[in-house]
């Protein structure tokens, strides 16, 4: 058996997908995801007191054990943005060299401020 035979298949990507209501759904992935979400939501609605205690303890545990990760990720992101500003990569225009921005700098600031506050 040649090594080329190992890679030959008649399977086409998406051939088992279900196409209804204008969506292209990969059935196994959708069913597993939908079942997990449904179990989570129904379980939370049926026993809200227990769910609240579980969520609070999980939040407390994650904050106490991964606070360094949250702070580190935020700091690394800020440093990454500063490096992009200082490097020539920060001068690249999205949309091409002659692209004009759709919104002014003040408009961008207002939108970002509103999104952060909202």
mmCIF file of N, CA and C in Angstrom:
data_model
loop_
_atom_site.group_PDB
_atom_site.id
_atom_site.type_symbol
_atom_site.label_atom_id
_atom_site.label_comp_id
_atom_site.label_asym_id
_atom_site.label_seq_id
_atom_site.Cartn_x
_atom_site.Cartn_y
_atom_site.Cartn_z
ATOM 1 N N UNK A 1 0.855 -1.183 0.000
ATOM 2 C CA UNK A 1 0.000 0.000 0.000
ATOM 3 C C UNK A 1 0.895 1.238 0.000
ATOM 4 N N UNK A 2 0.730 2.066 -0.961
ATOM 5 C CA UNK A 2 1.525 3.283 -1.069
ATOM 6 C C UNK A 2 1.031 4.315 -0.073
ATOM 7 N N UNK A 3 1.924 5.244 0.285
ATOM 8 C CA UNK A 3 1.557 6.266 1.271
ATOM 9 C C UNK A 3 0.490 7.215 0.732
ATOM 10 N N UNK A 4 0.373 7.319 -0.598
ATOM 11 C CA UNK A 4 -0.644 8.195 -1.164
ATOM 12 C C UNK A 4 -2.049 7.657 -0.895
ATOM 13 N N UNK A 5 -2.194 6.325 -0.806
ATOM 14 C CA UNK A 5 -3.497 5.714 -0.587
ATOM 15 C C UNK A 5 -4.064 6.051 0.785
ATOM 16 N N UNK A 6 -3.208 6.355 1.742
ATOM 17 C CA UNK A 6 -3.668 6.654 3.090
ATOM 18 C C UNK A 6 -4.429 7.971 3.154
ATOM 19 N N UNK A 7 -4.182 8.854 2.220
ATOM 20 C CA UNK A 7 -4.763 10.191 2.277
ATOM 21 C C UNK A 7 -5.948 10.369 1.342
ATOM 22 N N UNK A 8 -6.263 9.366 0.563
ATOM 23 C CA UNK A 8 -7.374 9.481 -0.368
ATOM 24 C C UNK A 8 -8.679 9.167 0.344
ATOM 25 N N UNK A 9 -9.658 9.984 0.128
ATOM 26 C CA UNK A 9 -10.970 9.764 0.723
ATOM 27 C C UNK A 9 -12.027 10.371 -0.183
ATOM 28 N N UNK A 10 -13.214 9.828 -0.103
ATOM 29 C CA UNK A 10 -14.317 10.368 -0.887
ATOM 30 C C UNK A 10 -15.146 11.352 -0.078
ATOM 31 N N UNK A 11 -14.755 11.573 1.162
ATOM 32 C CA UNK A 11 -15.509 12.475 2.039
ATOM 33 C C UNK A 11 -15.302 13.919 1.604
ATOM 34 N N UNK A 12 -16.377 14.637 1.475
ATOM 35 C CA UNK A 12 -16.332 16.065 1.172
ATOM 36 C C UNK A 12 -16.670 16.833 2.439
ATOM 37 N N UNK A 13 -15.953 17.880 2.705
ATOM 38 C CA UNK A 13 -16.209 18.684 3.897
ATOM 39 C C UNK A 13 -17.622 19.242 3.826
ATOM 40 N N UNK A 14 -18.383 18.997 4.880
ATOM 41 C CA UNK A 14 -19.743 19.500 4.954
ATOM 42 C C UNK A 14 -20.794 18.624 4.310
ATOM 43 N N UNK A 15 -20.423 17.432 3.858
ATOM 44 C CA UNK A 15 -21.401 16.587 3.168
ATOM 45 C C UNK A 15 -22.489 16.078 4.105
ATOM 46 N N UNK A 16 -22.207 15.993 5.405
ATOM 47 C CA UNK A 16 -23.198 15.514 6.368
ATOM 48 C C UNK A 16 -23.946 16.655 7.050
ATOM 49 N N UNK A 17 -23.683 17.867 6.651
ATOM 50 C CA UNK A 17 -24.338 19.012 7.281
ATOM 51 C C UNK A 17 -25.819 19.060 6.937
ATOM 52 N N UNK A 18 -26.580 19.649 7.847
ATOM 53 C CA UNK A 18 -28.013 19.843 7.636
ATOM 54 C C UNK A 18 -28.225 21.301 7.257
ATOM 55 N N UNK A 19 -28.947 21.536 6.182
ATOM 56 C CA UNK A 19 -29.177 22.900 5.724
ATOM 57 C C UNK A 19 -30.662 23.213 5.818
ATOM 58 N N UNK A 20 -31.027 23.937 6.893
ATOM 59 C CA UNK A 20 -32.414 24.358 7.091
ATOM 60 C C UNK A 20 -32.421 25.792 7.584
ATOM 61 N N UNK A 21 -33.471 26.502 7.246
ATOM 62 C CA UNK A 21 -33.673 27.880 7.692
ATOM 63 C C UNK A 21 -32.496 28.783 7.330
ATOM 64 N N UNK A 22 -31.828 28.495 6.228
ATOM 65 C CA UNK A 22 -30.719 29.316 5.776
ATOM 66 C C UNK A 22 -29.433 29.088 6.549
ATOM 67 N N UNK A 23 -29.377 28.032 7.365
ATOM 68 C CA UNK A 23 -28.173 27.740 8.137
ATOM 69 C C UNK A 23 -27.553 26.440 7.645
ATOM 70 N N UNK A 24 -26.245 26.335 7.802
ATOM 71 C CA UNK A 24 -25.496 25.138 7.443
ATOM 72 C C UNK A 24 -24.949 24.558 8.743
ATOM 73 N N UNK A 25 -25.591 23.509 9.261
ATOM 74 C CA UNK A 25 -25.298 23.001 10.599
ATOM 75 C C UNK A 25 -24.586 21.656 10.508
ATOM 76 N N UNK A 26 -23.457 21.552 11.208
ATOM 77 C CA UNK A 26 -22.759 20.278 11.338
ATOM 78 C C UNK A 26 -23.394 19.555 12.511
ATOM 79 N N UNK A 27 -24.155 18.519 12.227
ATOM 80 C CA UNK A 27 -25.047 17.895 13.194
ATOM 81 C C UNK A 27 -24.376 17.448 14.496
ATOM 82 N N UNK A 28 -23.285 16.669 14.489
ATOM 83 C CA UNK A 28 -22.717 16.237 15.773
ATOM 84 C C UNK A 28 -22.262 17.405 16.644
ATOM 85 N N UNK A 29 -21.631 18.380 16.048
ATOM 86 C CA UNK A 29 -21.157 19.529 16.822
ATOM 87 C C UNK A 29 -22.334 20.304 17.387
ATOM 88 N N UNK A 30 -23.350 20.534 16.568
ATOM 89 C CA UNK A 30 -24.508 21.295 17.026
ATOM 90 C C UNK A 30 -25.252 20.565 18.133
ATOM 91 N N UNK A 31 -25.483 19.276 17.967
ATOM 92 C CA UNK A 31 -26.252 18.529 18.961
ATOM 93 C C UNK A 31 -25.544 18.484 20.311
ATOM 94 N N UNK A 32 -24.251 18.249 20.315
ATOM 95 C CA UNK A 32 -23.507 18.211 21.577
ATOM 96 C C UNK A 32 -23.517 19.584 22.233
ATOM 97 N N UNK A 33 -23.254 20.629 21.467
ATOM 98 C CA UNK A 33 -23.246 21.987 22.021
ATOM 99 C C UNK A 33 -24.621 22.387 22.529
ATOM 100 N N UNK A 34 -25.655 22.115 21.748
ATOM 101 C CA UNK A 34 -27.015 22.475 22.159
ATOM 102 C C UNK A 34 -27.428 21.709 23.406
ATOM 103 N N UNK A 35 -27.061 20.433 23.496
ATOM 104 C CA UNK A 35 -27.407 19.638 24.677
ATOM 105 C C UNK A 35 -26.714 20.181 25.919
ATOM 106 N N UNK A 36 -25.436 20.533 25.806
ATOM 107 C CA UNK A 36 -24.711 21.080 26.957
ATOM 108 C C UNK A 36 -25.304 22.409 27.409
ATOM 109 N N UNK A 37 -25.632 23.276 26.469
ATOM 110 C CA UNK A 37 -26.239 24.561 26.829
ATOM 111 C C UNK A 37 -27.598 24.339 27.462
ATOM 112 N N UNK A 38 -28.390 23.452 26.906
ATOM 113 C CA UNK A 38 -29.719 23.164 27.448
ATOM 114 C C UNK A 38 -29.634 22.585 28.861
ATOM 115 N N UNK A 39 -28.719 21.651 29.086
ATOM 116 C CA UNK A 39 -28.533 21.086 30.429
ATOM 117 C C UNK A 39 -28.120 22.174 31.407
ATOM 118 N N UNK A 40 -27.212 23.037 30.994
ATOM 119 C CA UNK A 40 -26.746 24.122 31.852
ATOM 120 C C UNK A 40 -27.891 25.067 32.208
ATOM 121 N N UNK A 41 -28.654 25.492 31.218
ATOM 122 C CA UNK A 41 -29.740 26.449 31.456
ATOM 123 C C UNK A 41 -30.851 25.821 32.294
ATOM 124 N N UNK A 42 -31.273 24.622 31.942
ATOM 125 C CA UNK A 42 -32.352 23.966 32.689
ATOM 126 C C UNK A 42 -31.910 23.683 34.119
ATOM 127 N N UNK A 43 -30.685 23.216 34.296
ATOM 128 C CA UNK A 43 -30.176 22.966 35.641
ATOM 129 C C UNK A 43 -30.123 24.224 36.476
ATOM 130 N N UNK A 44 -29.721 25.317 35.874
ATOM 131 C CA UNK A 44 -29.664 26.590 36.593
ATOM 132 C C UNK A 44 -31.061 27.083 36.946
ATOM 133 N N UNK A 45 -32.025 26.882 36.064
ATOM 134 C CA UNK A 45 -33.395 27.319 36.345
ATOM 135 C C UNK A 45 -34.095 26.436 37.378
ATOM 136 N N UNK A 46 -33.781 25.150 37.389
ATOM 137 C CA UNK A 46 -34.451 24.235 38.316
ATOM 138 C C UNK A 46 -33.939 24.366 39.750
ATOM 139 N N UNK A 47 -32.647 24.570 39.907
ATOM 140 C CA UNK A 47 -32.069 24.686 41.258
ATOM 141 C C UNK A 47 -31.201 25.952 41.334
ATOM 142 N N UNK A 48 -31.832 27.123 41.366
ATOM 143 C CA UNK A 48 -31.075 28.372 41.323
ATOM 144 C C UNK A 48 -30.196 28.599 42.558
ATOM 145 N N UNK A 49 -30.639 28.160 43.735
ATOM 146 C CA UNK A 49 -29.823 28.375 44.933
ATOM 147 C C UNK A 49 -28.523 27.578 44.866
ATOM 148 N N UNK A 50 -28.636 26.327 44.458
ATOM 149 C CA UNK A 50 -27.443 25.496 44.319
ATOM 150 C C UNK A 50 -26.528 26.056 43.230
ATOM 151 N N UNK A 51 -27.114 26.468 42.097
ATOM 152 C CA UNK A 51 -26.327 27.023 40.995
ATOM 153 C C UNK A 51 -25.605 28.287 41.437
ATOM 154 N N UNK A 52 -26.293 29.126 42.224
ATOM 155 C CA UNK A 52 -25.661 30.353 42.700
ATOM 156 C C UNK A 52 -24.458 30.041 43.579
ATOM 157 N N UNK A 53 -24.596 29.076 44.471
ATOM 158 C CA UNK A 53 -23.465 28.735 45.343
ATOM 159 C C UNK A 53 -22.312 28.135 44.542
ATOM 160 N N UNK A 54 -22.635 27.318 43.539
ATOM 161 C CA UNK A 54 -21.587 26.735 42.696
ATOM 162 C C UNK A 54 -20.868 27.825 41.912
ATOM 163 N N UNK A 55 -21.625 28.750 41.322
ATOM 164 C CA UNK A 55 -21.014 29.820 40.531
ATOM 165 C C UNK A 55 -20.169 30.743 41.399
ATOM 166 N N UNK A 56 -20.657 31.046 42.601
ATOM 167 C CA UNK A 56 -19.892 31.913 43.498
ATOM 168 C C UNK A 56 -18.603 31.237 43.945
ATOM 169 N N UNK A 57 -18.670 29.963 44.273
ATOM 170 C CA UNK A 57 -17.448 29.280 44.699
ATOM 171 C C UNK A 57 -16.476 29.118 43.531
ATOM 172 N N UNK A 58 -16.996 28.860 42.327
ATOM 173 C CA UNK A 58 -16.125 28.746 41.152
ATOM 174 C C UNK A 58 -15.461 30.083 40.847
ATOM 175 N N UNK A 59 -16.222 31.171 40.964
ATOM 176 C CA UNK A 59 -15.648 32.498 40.744
ATOM 177 C C UNK A 59 -14.582 32.808 41.779
ATOM 178 N N UNK A 60 -14.877 32.526 43.035
ATOM 179 C CA UNK A 60 -13.896 32.770 44.090
ATOM 180 C C UNK A 60 -12.633 31.960 43.900
ATOM 181 N N UNK A 61 -12.795 30.690 43.522
ATOM 182 C CA UNK A 61 -11.632 29.834 43.303
ATOM 183 C C UNK A 61 -10.792 30.332 42.127
ATOM 184 N N UNK A 62 -11.466 30.685 41.024
ATOM 185 C CA UNK A 62 -10.715 31.133 39.847
ATOM 186 C C UNK A 62 -10.009 32.455 40.101
ATOM 187 N N UNK A 63 -10.647 33.355 40.836
ATOM 188 C CA UNK A 63 -10.006 34.637 41.128
ATOM 189 C C UNK A 63 -8.822 34.448 42.068
ATOM 190 N N UNK A 64 -8.981 33.595 43.074
ATOM 191 C CA UNK A 64 -7.880 33.411 44.022
ATOM 192 C C UNK A 64 -6.719 32.630 43.417
ATOM 193 N N UNK A 65 -6.985 31.759 42.452
ATOM 194 C CA UNK A 65 -5.914 30.953 41.869
ATOM 195 C C UNK A 65 -5.348 31.514 40.570
ATOM 196 N N UNK A 66 -6.119 32.329 39.863
ATOM 197 C CA UNK A 66 -5.669 32.822 38.567
ATOM 198 C C UNK A 66 -5.614 34.341 38.489
ATOM 199 N N UNK A 67 -5.550 35.025 39.625
ATOM 200 C CA UNK A 67 -5.465 36.485 39.591
ATOM 201 C C UNK A 67 -4.209 36.940 38.868
ATOM 202 N N UNK A 68 -3.119 36.197 39.009
ATOM 203 C CA UNK A 68 -1.876 36.519 38.325
ATOM 204 C C UNK A 68 -2.056 36.447 36.810
ATOM 205 N N UNK A 69 -2.874 35.503 36.350
ATOM 206 C CA UNK A 69 -3.102 35.359 34.912
ATOM 207 C C UNK A 69 -3.900 36.533 34.362
ATOM 208 N N UNK A 70 -4.935 36.961 35.095
ATOM 209 C CA UNK A 70 -5.738 38.098 34.653
ATOM 210 C C UNK A 70 -4.887 39.361 34.562
ATOM 211 N N UNK A 71 -4.102 39.620 35.603
ATOM 212 C CA UNK A 71 -3.249 40.814 35.601
ATOM 213 C C UNK A 71 -2.169 40.720 34.533
ATOM 214 N N UNK A 72 -1.554 39.562 34.410
ATOM 215 C CA UNK A 72 -0.501 39.384 33.414
ATOM 216 C C UNK A 72 -1.016 39.530 31.997
ATOM 217 N N UNK A 73 -2.173 38.950 31.708
ATOM 218 C CA UNK A 73 -2.741 39.051 30.362
ATOM 219 C C UNK A 73 -3.077 40.495 30.023
ATOM 220 N N UNK A 74 -3.633 41.227 30.981
ATOM 221 C CA UNK A 74 -3.931 42.642 30.746
ATOM 222 C C UNK A 74 -2.673 43.447 30.487
ATOM 223 N N UNK A 75 -1.637 43.206 31.281
ATOM 224 C CA UNK A 75 -0.374 43.928 31.096
ATOM 225 C C UNK A 75 0.285 43.579 29.769
ATOM 226 N N UNK A 76 0.275 42.310 29.412
ATOM 227 C CA UNK A 76 0.865 41.901 28.135
ATOM 228 C C UNK A 76 0.113 42.534 26.969
ATOM 229 N N UNK A 77 -1.202 42.622 27.062
ATOM 230 C CA UNK A 77 -1.988 43.242 25.999
ATOM 231 C C UNK A 77 -1.655 44.723 25.861
ATOM 232 N N UNK A 78 -1.517 45.425 26.981
ATOM 233 C CA UNK A 78 -1.162 46.851 26.930
ATOM 234 C C UNK A 78 0.223 47.021 26.326
ATOM 235 N N UNK A 79 1.180 46.195 26.737
ATOM 236 C CA UNK A 79 2.537 46.278 26.185
ATOM 237 C C UNK A 79 2.517 45.972 24.692
ATOM 238 N N UNK A 80 1.735 44.975 24.282
ATOM 239 C CA UNK A 80 1.611 44.630 22.866
ATOM 240 C C UNK A 80 1.078 45.815 22.062
ATOM 241 N N UNK A 81 0.067 46.500 22.585
ATOM 242 C CA UNK A 81 -0.490 47.670 21.893
ATOM 243 C C UNK A 81 0.540 48.787 21.789
ATOM 244 N N UNK A 82 1.287 49.020 22.860
ATOM 245 C CA UNK A 82 2.325 50.053 22.826
ATOM 246 C C UNK A 82 3.413 49.707 21.817
ATOM 247 N N UNK A 83 3.804 48.439 21.750
ATOM 248 C CA UNK A 83 4.809 48.012 20.775
ATOM 249 C C UNK A 83 4.288 48.221 19.359
ATOM 250 N N UNK A 84 3.018 47.898 19.114
ATOM 251 C CA UNK A 84 2.446 48.119 17.785
ATOM 252 C C UNK A 84 2.448 49.597 17.409
ATOM 253 N N UNK A 85 2.216 50.454 18.396
ATOM 254 C CA UNK A 85 2.225 51.890 18.123
ATOM 255 C C UNK A 85 3.618 52.347 17.720
ATOM 256 N N UNK A 86 4.635 51.817 18.379
ATOM 257 C CA UNK A 86 6.002 52.269 18.146
ATOM 258 C C UNK A 86 6.646 51.643 16.914
ATOM 259 N N UNK A 87 6.238 50.448 16.550
ATOM 260 C CA UNK A 87 6.819 49.789 15.386
ATOM 261 C C UNK A 87 6.190 50.322 14.097
ATOM 262 N N UNK A 88 6.851 50.106 12.968
ATOM 263 C CA UNK A 88 6.266 50.525 11.688
ATOM 264 C C UNK A 88 4.941 49.826 11.374
ATOM 265 N N UNK A 89 4.674 48.696 12.008
ATOM 266 C CA UNK A 89 3.399 48.007 11.785
ATOM 267 C C UNK A 89 2.213 48.878 12.178
ATOM 268 N N UNK A 90 2.423 49.788 13.109
ATOM 269 C CA UNK A 90 1.349 50.657 13.556
ATOM 270 C C UNK A 90 0.935 51.683 12.518
ATOM 271 N N UNK A 91 1.723 51.848 11.479
ATOM 272 C CA UNK A 91 1.420 52.824 10.430
ATOM 273 C C UNK A 91 0.613 52.226 9.281
ATOM 274 N N UNK A 92 0.397 50.915 9.299
ATOM 275 C CA UNK A 92 -0.331 50.262 8.211
ATOM 276 C C UNK A 92 -1.798 50.669 8.269
ATOM 277 N N UNK A 93 -2.331 51.087 7.129
ATOM 278 C CA UNK A 93 -3.741 51.469 7.035
ATOM 279 C C UNK A 93 -4.565 50.270 6.622
ATOM 280 N N UNK A 94 -5.617 50.031 7.367
ATOM 281 C CA UNK A 94 -6.531 48.965 6.994
ATOM 282 C C UNK A 94 -7.386 49.485 5.842
ATOM 283 N N UNK A 95 -7.421 48.738 4.749
ATOM 284 C CA UNK A 95 -8.194 49.160 3.593
ATOM 285 C C UNK A 95 -7.316 49.688 2.476
ATOM 286 N N UNK A 96 -6.027 49.765 2.690
ATOM 287 C CA UNK A 96 -5.122 50.223 1.647
ATOM 288 C C UNK A 96 -4.527 51.583 1.953
ATOM 289 N N UNK A 97 -3.578 51.974 1.124
ATOM 290 C CA UNK A 97 -2.822 53.202 1.344
ATOM 291 C C UNK A 97 -3.680 54.459 1.206
ATOM 292 N N UNK A 98 -4.654 54.432 0.322
ATOM 293 C CA UNK A 98 -5.474 55.615 0.070
ATOM 294 C C UNK A 98 -6.818 55.585 0.801
ATOM 295 N N UNK A 99 -6.989 54.658 1.714
ATOM 296 C CA UNK A 99 -8.272 54.521 2.418
ATOM 297 C C UNK A 99 -8.500 55.702 3.353
ATOM 298 N N UNK A 100 -9.719 56.171 3.361
ATOM 299 C CA UNK A 100 -10.111 57.268 4.252
ATOM 300 C C UNK A 100 -10.941 56.685 5.390
ATOM 301 N N UNK A 101 -10.707 57.126 6.619
ATOM 302 C CA UNK A 101 -11.506 56.609 7.731
ATOM 303 C C UNK A 101 -12.960 57.044 7.624
ATOM 304 N N UNK A 102 -13.850 56.153 8.027
ATOM 305 C CA UNK A 102 -15.275 56.452 7.977
ATOM 306 C C UNK A 102 -15.677 57.411 9.089
ATOM 307 N N UNK A 103 -14.975 57.334 10.232
ATOM 308 C CA UNK A 103 -15.287 58.173 11.389
ATOM 309 C C UNK A 103 -14.049 58.958 11.798
ATOM 310 N N UNK A 104 -14.263 60.132 12.380
ATOM 311 C CA UNK A 104 -13.147 60.951 12.848
ATOM 312 C C UNK A 104 -12.600 60.376 14.152
ATOM 313 N N UNK A 105 -11.456 60.884 14.591
ATOM 314 C CA UNK A 105 -10.848 60.428 15.844
ATOM 315 C C UNK A 105 -11.760 60.711 17.025
ATOM 316 N N UNK A 106 -12.403 61.867 17.026
ATOM 317 C CA UNK A 106 -13.318 62.210 18.116
ATOM 318 C C UNK A 106 -14.506 61.251 18.129
ATOM 319 N N UNK A 107 -15.011 60.900 16.953
ATOM 320 C CA UNK A 107 -16.125 59.950 16.882
ATOM 321 C C UNK A 107 -15.713 58.580 17.409
ATOM 322 N N UNK A 108 -14.505 58.142 17.042
ATOM 323 C CA UNK A 108 -14.004 56.862 17.551
ATOM 324 C C UNK A 108 -13.899 56.898 19.066
ATOM 325 N N UNK A 109 -13.344 57.969 19.594
ATOM 326 C CA UNK A 109 -13.204 58.083 21.047
ATOM 327 C C UNK A 109 -14.571 58.033 21.716
ATOM 328 N N UNK A 110 -15.541 58.738 21.153
ATOM 329 C CA UNK A 110 -16.884 58.750 21.731
ATOM 330 C C UNK A 110 -17.512 57.358 21.685
ATOM 331 N N UNK A 111 -17.339 56.645 20.563
ATOM 332 C CA UNK A 111 -17.905 55.299 20.460
ATOM 333 C C UNK A 111 -17.247 54.342 21.443
ATOM 334 N N UNK A 112 -15.917 54.400 21.553
ATOM 335 C CA UNK A 112 -15.216 53.521 22.488
ATOM 336 C C UNK A 112 -15.578 53.849 23.927
ATOM 337 N N UNK A 113 -15.711 55.132 24.239
ATOM 338 C CA UNK A 113 -16.099 55.538 25.589
ATOM 339 C C UNK A 113 -17.505 55.049 25.905
ATOM 340 N N UNK A 114 -18.424 55.215 24.956
ATOM 341 C CA UNK A 114 -19.804 54.776 25.172
ATOM 342 C C UNK A 114 -19.878 53.257 25.318
ATOM 343 N N UNK A 115 -19.101 52.534 24.528
ATOM 344 C CA UNK A 115 -19.107 51.072 24.629
ATOM 345 C C UNK A 115 -18.525 50.622 25.962
ATOM 346 N N UNK A 116 -17.513 51.313 26.436
ATOM 347 C CA UNK A 116 -16.914 50.959 27.723
ATOM 348 C C UNK A 116 -17.812 51.277 28.891
ATOM 349 N N UNK A 117 -18.613 52.310 28.771
ATOM 350 C CA UNK A 117 -19.495 52.709 29.864
ATOM 351 C C UNK A 117 -20.822 51.964 29.811
ATOM 352 N N UNK A 118 -21.166 51.431 28.656
ATOM 353 C CA UNK A 118 -22.498 50.938 28.458
ATOM 354 C C UNK A 118 -22.762 49.534 28.747
#
